Every structure is written in structure tokens, then in C-alpha cells.
mmCIF file of C-alpha atoms in Angstrom:
data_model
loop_
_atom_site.group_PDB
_atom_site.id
_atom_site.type_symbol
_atom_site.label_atom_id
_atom_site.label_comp_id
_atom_site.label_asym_id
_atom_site.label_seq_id
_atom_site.Cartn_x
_atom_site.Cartn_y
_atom_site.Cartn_z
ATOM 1 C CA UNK A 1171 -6.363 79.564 13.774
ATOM 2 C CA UNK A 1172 -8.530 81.826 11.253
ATOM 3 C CA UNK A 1173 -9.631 79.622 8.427
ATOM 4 C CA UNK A 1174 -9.699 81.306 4.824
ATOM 5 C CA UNK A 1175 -12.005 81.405 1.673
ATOM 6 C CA UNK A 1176 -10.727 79.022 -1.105
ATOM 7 C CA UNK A 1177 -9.866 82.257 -2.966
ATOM 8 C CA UNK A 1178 -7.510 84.148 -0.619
ATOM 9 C CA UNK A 1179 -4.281 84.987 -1.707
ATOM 10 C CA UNK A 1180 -3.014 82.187 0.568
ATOM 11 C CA UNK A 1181 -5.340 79.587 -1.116
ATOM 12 C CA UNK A 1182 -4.362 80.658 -4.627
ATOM 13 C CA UNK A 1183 -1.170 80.831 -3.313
ATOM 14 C CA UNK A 1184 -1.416 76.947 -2.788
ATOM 15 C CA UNK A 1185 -3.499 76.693 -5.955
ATOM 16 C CA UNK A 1186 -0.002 78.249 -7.742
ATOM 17 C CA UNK A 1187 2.353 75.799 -6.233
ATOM 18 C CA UNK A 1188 0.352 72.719 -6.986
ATOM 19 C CA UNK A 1189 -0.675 73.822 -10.488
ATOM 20 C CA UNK A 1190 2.400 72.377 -12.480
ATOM 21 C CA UNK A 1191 2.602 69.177 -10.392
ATOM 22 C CA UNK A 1192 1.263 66.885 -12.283
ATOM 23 C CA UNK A 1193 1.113 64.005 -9.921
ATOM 24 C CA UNK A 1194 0.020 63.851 -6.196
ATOM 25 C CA UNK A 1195 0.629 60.803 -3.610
ATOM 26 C CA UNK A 1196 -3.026 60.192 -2.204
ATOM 27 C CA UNK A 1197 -2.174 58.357 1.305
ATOM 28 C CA UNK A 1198 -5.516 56.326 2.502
ATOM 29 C CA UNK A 1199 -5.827 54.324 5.821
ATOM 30 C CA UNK A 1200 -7.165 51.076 4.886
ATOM 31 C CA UNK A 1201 -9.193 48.971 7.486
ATOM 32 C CA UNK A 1202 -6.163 47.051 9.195
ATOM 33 C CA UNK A 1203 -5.145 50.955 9.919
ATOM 34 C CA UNK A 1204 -2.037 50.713 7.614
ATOM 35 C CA UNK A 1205 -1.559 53.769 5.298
ATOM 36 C CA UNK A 1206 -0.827 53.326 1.818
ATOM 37 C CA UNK A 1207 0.200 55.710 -1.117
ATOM 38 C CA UNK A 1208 -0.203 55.755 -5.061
ATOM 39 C CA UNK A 1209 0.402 58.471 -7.726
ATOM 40 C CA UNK A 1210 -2.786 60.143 -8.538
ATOM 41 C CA UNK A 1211 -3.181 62.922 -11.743
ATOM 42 C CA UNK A 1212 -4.794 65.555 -10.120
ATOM 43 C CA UNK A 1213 -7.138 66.950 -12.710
ATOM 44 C CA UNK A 1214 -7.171 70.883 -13.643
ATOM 45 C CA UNK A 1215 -10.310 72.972 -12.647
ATOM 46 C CA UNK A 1216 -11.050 76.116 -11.575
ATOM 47 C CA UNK A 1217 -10.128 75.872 -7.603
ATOM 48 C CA UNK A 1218 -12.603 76.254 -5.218
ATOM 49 C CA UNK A 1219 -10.869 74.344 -2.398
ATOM 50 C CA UNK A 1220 -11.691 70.950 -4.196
ATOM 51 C CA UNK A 1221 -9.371 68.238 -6.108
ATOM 52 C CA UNK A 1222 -10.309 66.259 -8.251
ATOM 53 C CA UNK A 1223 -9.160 62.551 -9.802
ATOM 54 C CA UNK A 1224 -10.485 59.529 -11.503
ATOM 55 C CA UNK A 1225 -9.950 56.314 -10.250
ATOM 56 C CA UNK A 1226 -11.417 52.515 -10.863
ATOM 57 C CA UNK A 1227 -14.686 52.249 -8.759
ATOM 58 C CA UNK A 1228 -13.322 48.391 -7.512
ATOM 59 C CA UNK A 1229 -9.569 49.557 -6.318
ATOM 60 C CA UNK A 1230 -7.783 49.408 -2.904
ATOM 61 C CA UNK A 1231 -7.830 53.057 -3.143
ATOM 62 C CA UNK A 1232 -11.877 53.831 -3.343
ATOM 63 C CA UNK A 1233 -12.109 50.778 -1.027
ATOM 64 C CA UNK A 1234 -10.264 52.933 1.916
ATOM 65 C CA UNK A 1235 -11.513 55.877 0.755
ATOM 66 C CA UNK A 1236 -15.505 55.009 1.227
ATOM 67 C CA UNK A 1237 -14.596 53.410 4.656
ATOM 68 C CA UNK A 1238 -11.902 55.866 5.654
ATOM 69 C CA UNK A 1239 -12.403 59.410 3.889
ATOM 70 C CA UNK A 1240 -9.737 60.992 5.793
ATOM 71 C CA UNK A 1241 -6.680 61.665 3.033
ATOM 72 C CA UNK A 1242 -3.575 63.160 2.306
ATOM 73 C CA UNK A 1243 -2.085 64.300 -1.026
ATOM 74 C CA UNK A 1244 1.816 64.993 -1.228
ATOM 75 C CA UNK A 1245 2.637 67.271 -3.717
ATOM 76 C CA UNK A 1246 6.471 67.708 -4.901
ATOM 77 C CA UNK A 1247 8.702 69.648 -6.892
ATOM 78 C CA UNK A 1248 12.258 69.481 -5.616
ATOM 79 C CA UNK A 1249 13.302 71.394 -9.154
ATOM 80 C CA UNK A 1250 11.757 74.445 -8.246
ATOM 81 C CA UNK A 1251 11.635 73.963 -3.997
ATOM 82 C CA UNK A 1252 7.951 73.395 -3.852
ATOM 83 C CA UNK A 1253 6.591 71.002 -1.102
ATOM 84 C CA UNK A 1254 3.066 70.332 -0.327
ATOM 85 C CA UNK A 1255 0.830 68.243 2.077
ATOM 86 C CA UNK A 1256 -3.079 68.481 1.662
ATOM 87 C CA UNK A 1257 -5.929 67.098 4.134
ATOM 88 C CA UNK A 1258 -9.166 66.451 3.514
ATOM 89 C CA UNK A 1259 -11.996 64.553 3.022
ATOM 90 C CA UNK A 1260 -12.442 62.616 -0.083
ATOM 91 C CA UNK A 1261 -15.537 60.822 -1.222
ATOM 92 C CA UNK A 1262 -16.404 58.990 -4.541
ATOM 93 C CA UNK A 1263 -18.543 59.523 -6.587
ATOM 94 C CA UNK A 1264 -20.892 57.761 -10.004
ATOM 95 C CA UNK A 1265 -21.080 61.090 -11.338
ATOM 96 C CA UNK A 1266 -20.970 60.401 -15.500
ATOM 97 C CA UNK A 1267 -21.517 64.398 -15.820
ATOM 98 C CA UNK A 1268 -18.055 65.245 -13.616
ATOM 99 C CA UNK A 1269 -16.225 62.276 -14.983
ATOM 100 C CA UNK A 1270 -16.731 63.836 -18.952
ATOM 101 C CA UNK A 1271 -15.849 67.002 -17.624
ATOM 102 C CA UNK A 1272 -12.378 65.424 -16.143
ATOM 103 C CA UNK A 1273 -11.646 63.277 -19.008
ATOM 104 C CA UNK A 1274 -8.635 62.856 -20.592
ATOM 105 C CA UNK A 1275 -7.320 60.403 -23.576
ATOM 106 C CA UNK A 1276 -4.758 58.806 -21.894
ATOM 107 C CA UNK A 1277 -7.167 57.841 -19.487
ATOM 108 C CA UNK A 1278 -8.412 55.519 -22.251
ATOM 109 C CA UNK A 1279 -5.753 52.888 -21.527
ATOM 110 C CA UNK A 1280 -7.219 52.069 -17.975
ATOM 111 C CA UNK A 1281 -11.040 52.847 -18.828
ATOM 112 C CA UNK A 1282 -11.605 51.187 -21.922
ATOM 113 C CA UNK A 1283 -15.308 52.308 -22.011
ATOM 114 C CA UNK A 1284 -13.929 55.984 -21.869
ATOM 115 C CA UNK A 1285 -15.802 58.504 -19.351
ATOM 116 C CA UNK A 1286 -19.349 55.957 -19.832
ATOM 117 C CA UNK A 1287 -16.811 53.234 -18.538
ATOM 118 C CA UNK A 1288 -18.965 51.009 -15.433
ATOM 119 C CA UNK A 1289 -15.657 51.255 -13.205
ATOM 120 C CA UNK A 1290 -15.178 55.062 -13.305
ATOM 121 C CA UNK A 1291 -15.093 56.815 -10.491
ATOM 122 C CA UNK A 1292 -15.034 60.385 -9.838
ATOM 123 C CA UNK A 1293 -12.654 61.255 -6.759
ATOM 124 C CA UNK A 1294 -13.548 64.189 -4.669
ATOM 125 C CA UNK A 1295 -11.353 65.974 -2.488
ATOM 126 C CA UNK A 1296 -12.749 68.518 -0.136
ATOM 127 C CA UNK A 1297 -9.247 70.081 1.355
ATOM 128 C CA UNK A 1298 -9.541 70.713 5.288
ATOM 129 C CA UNK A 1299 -5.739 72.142 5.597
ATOM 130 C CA UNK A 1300 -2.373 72.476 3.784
ATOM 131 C CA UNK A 1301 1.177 73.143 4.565
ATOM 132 C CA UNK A 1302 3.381 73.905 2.565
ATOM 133 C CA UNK A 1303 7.042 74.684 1.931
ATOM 134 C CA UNK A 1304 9.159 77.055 -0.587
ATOM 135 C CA UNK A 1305 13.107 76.744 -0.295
ATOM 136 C CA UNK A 1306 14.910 79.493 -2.794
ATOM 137 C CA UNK A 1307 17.772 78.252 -1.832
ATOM 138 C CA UNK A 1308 20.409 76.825 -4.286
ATOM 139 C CA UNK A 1309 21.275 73.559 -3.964
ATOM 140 C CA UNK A 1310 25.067 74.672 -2.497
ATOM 141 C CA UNK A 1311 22.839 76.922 0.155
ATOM 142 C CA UNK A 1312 20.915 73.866 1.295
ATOM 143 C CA UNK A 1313 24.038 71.671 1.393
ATOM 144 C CA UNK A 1314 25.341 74.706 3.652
ATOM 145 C CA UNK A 1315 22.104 75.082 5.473
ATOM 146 C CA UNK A 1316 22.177 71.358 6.440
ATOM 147 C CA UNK A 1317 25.822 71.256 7.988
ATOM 148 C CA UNK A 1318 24.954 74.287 10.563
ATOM 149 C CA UNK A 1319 25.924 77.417 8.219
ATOM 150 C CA UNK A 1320 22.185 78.848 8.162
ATOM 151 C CA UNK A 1321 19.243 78.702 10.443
ATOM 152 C CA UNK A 1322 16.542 78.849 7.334
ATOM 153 C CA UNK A 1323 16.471 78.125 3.622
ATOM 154 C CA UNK A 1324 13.112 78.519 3.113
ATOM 155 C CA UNK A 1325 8.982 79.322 4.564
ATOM 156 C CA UNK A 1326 7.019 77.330 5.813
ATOM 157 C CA UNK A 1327 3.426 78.142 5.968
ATOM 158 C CA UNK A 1328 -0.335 76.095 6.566
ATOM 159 C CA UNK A 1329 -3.568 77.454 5.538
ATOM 160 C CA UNK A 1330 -6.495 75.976 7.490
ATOM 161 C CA UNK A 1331 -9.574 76.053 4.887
ATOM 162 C CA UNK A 1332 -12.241 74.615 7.358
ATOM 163 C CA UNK A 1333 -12.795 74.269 11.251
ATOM 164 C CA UNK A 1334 -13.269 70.657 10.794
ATOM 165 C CA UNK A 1335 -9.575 70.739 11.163
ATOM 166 C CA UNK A 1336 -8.642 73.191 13.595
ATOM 167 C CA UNK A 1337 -7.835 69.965 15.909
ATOM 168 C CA UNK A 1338 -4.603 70.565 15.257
ATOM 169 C CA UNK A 1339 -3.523 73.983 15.240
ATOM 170 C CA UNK A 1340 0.129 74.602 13.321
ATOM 171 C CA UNK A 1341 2.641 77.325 13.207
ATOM 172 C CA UNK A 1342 4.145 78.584 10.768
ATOM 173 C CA UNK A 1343 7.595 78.965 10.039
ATOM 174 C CA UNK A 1344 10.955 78.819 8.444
ATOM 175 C CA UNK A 1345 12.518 75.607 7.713
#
């Protein structure tokens, strides 16, 4: 499968659906191999195939992270029929310079030393692949959909943005 740039129309495509969704479900392996989740504020910048977060520099989460950098972000917004799962690679990072740039007021409440605060961590997600799903149909349609009445109610598709992943090769399809 053909990778793409981070600014194809498939990428920005992606870029779209995740732009309004303010929270993501990061997924980590930690080292007894069991996954775990937690609602992560994915923090606006200009997409070049990278996410970005803060998180505390001493949590479960950047534990897993430096031992495991394999990840997975779930994006959702049943409202409007957007569904998205990103891989990648995520590292963290002491970077005081990224961390003002990402900063945030309500971040105050967990980083009481603001973006100079000692447990700040910058979280770096370099995405590997995505799929993603758009359903237009109503919610009577989907009800239909899911008792026989209609083969699809939606597209399915995965972009593939390095060959790191290509592992894995998916189709893409209707759902």
C-alpha cells in the first residue's frame, strides 16, 4: 500500500475529521502487556502528520510510553458519524520551547508551575497509519442498516503515512 505526504487530500482529510474532537483515547501497552486508555486533549497545530499533548513527566501513561512507544489514539464523534483510529509512535519529550507553544490555561490546574512546571511533558505523536470511518446515515438508516435492510451506511477508508507500518496492509471499504 502507497503511503502519502502528511498534506494529501487524504491526510487533511483526516486532519478535518479529527479537528473538532477535542479529546482522543491514547491506548499504551504497559510492561505486564496489558493496554490501557485515558482521555488526552490533543493540542491544535498546523498538521504535519504529528499530534501533540501534554502530560505529567511521572504518569502511568509516559511510563508505557518511554518503554513501549507503540500507541493508538481513538477519535469519536457519533453526532456527526466520525470515527477514527491513529498509530504511531509517540515519544516524550523536556522540551520547555514546545510545551509554551502548546499551553493552555486550563492546563494550570494540573501544572501548577504553568509551561516551566518540572513534571511537564511534551507528548509526541509521529502517526504511522489511520482508519477511519464516515456514516451519513440517519440514525433510523443505521437502525435499518443493522437489522439486514442495507449492505453499507457509510466509508471506510486507512491512509498509511509511513512504511514502518505497511506490516499490515488494510482495505478499504464500506461499513
Amino acid at each position: 500500500m502507497p503511503t502519502v505526504s502528511a498534506f494529501s487530500s487524504q491526510a487533511q482529510r483526516l486532519r478535518e475529521l479529527i479537528r473538532d474532537v477535542r479529546f482522543a483515547m491514547l491506548t499504551t501497552r504497559a510492561v505486564d502487556g496489558t493496554l490501557s486508555s485515558r482521555p488526552m486533549t490533543t493540542l491544535q497545530t498546523d498538521f504535519d502528520g504529528t499530534l501533540w499533548f501534554l502530560a505529567a513527566a511521572d504518569s502511568l501513561n509516559a511510563m508505557d510510553i518511554e518503554q513501549r512507544p507503540k500507541v493508538n489514539l481513538g477519535y469519536a464523534s457519533p453526532d456527526s458519524g466520525r470515527y477514527v483510529s491513529v498509530s504511531g509512535t509517540a515519544r516524550v519529550m523536556h522540551d520547555r520551547a514546545k510545551a509554551r507553544e502548546l499551553w493552555q490555561p486550563q492546563f494550570q490546574a494540573w501544572f501548577p508551575g504553568g509551561a516551566d512546571d518540572d513534571n511537564l511533558a511534551v507528548v509526541q505523536v509521529e502517526i504511522a497509519s489511520a482508519d477511519y470511518w464516515e456514516i451519513a446515515a440517519s440514525k433510523g438508516e443505521q437502525v435499518y442498516a443493522a437489522e439486514g435492510g442495507r449492505e453499507a451506511i457509510g466509508t471506510q477508508t486507512h491512509v498509511q503515512f509511513s512504511t514502518a507500518a505497511q506490516e499490515h496492509p488494510r482495505p478499504q471499504g464500506r461499513c
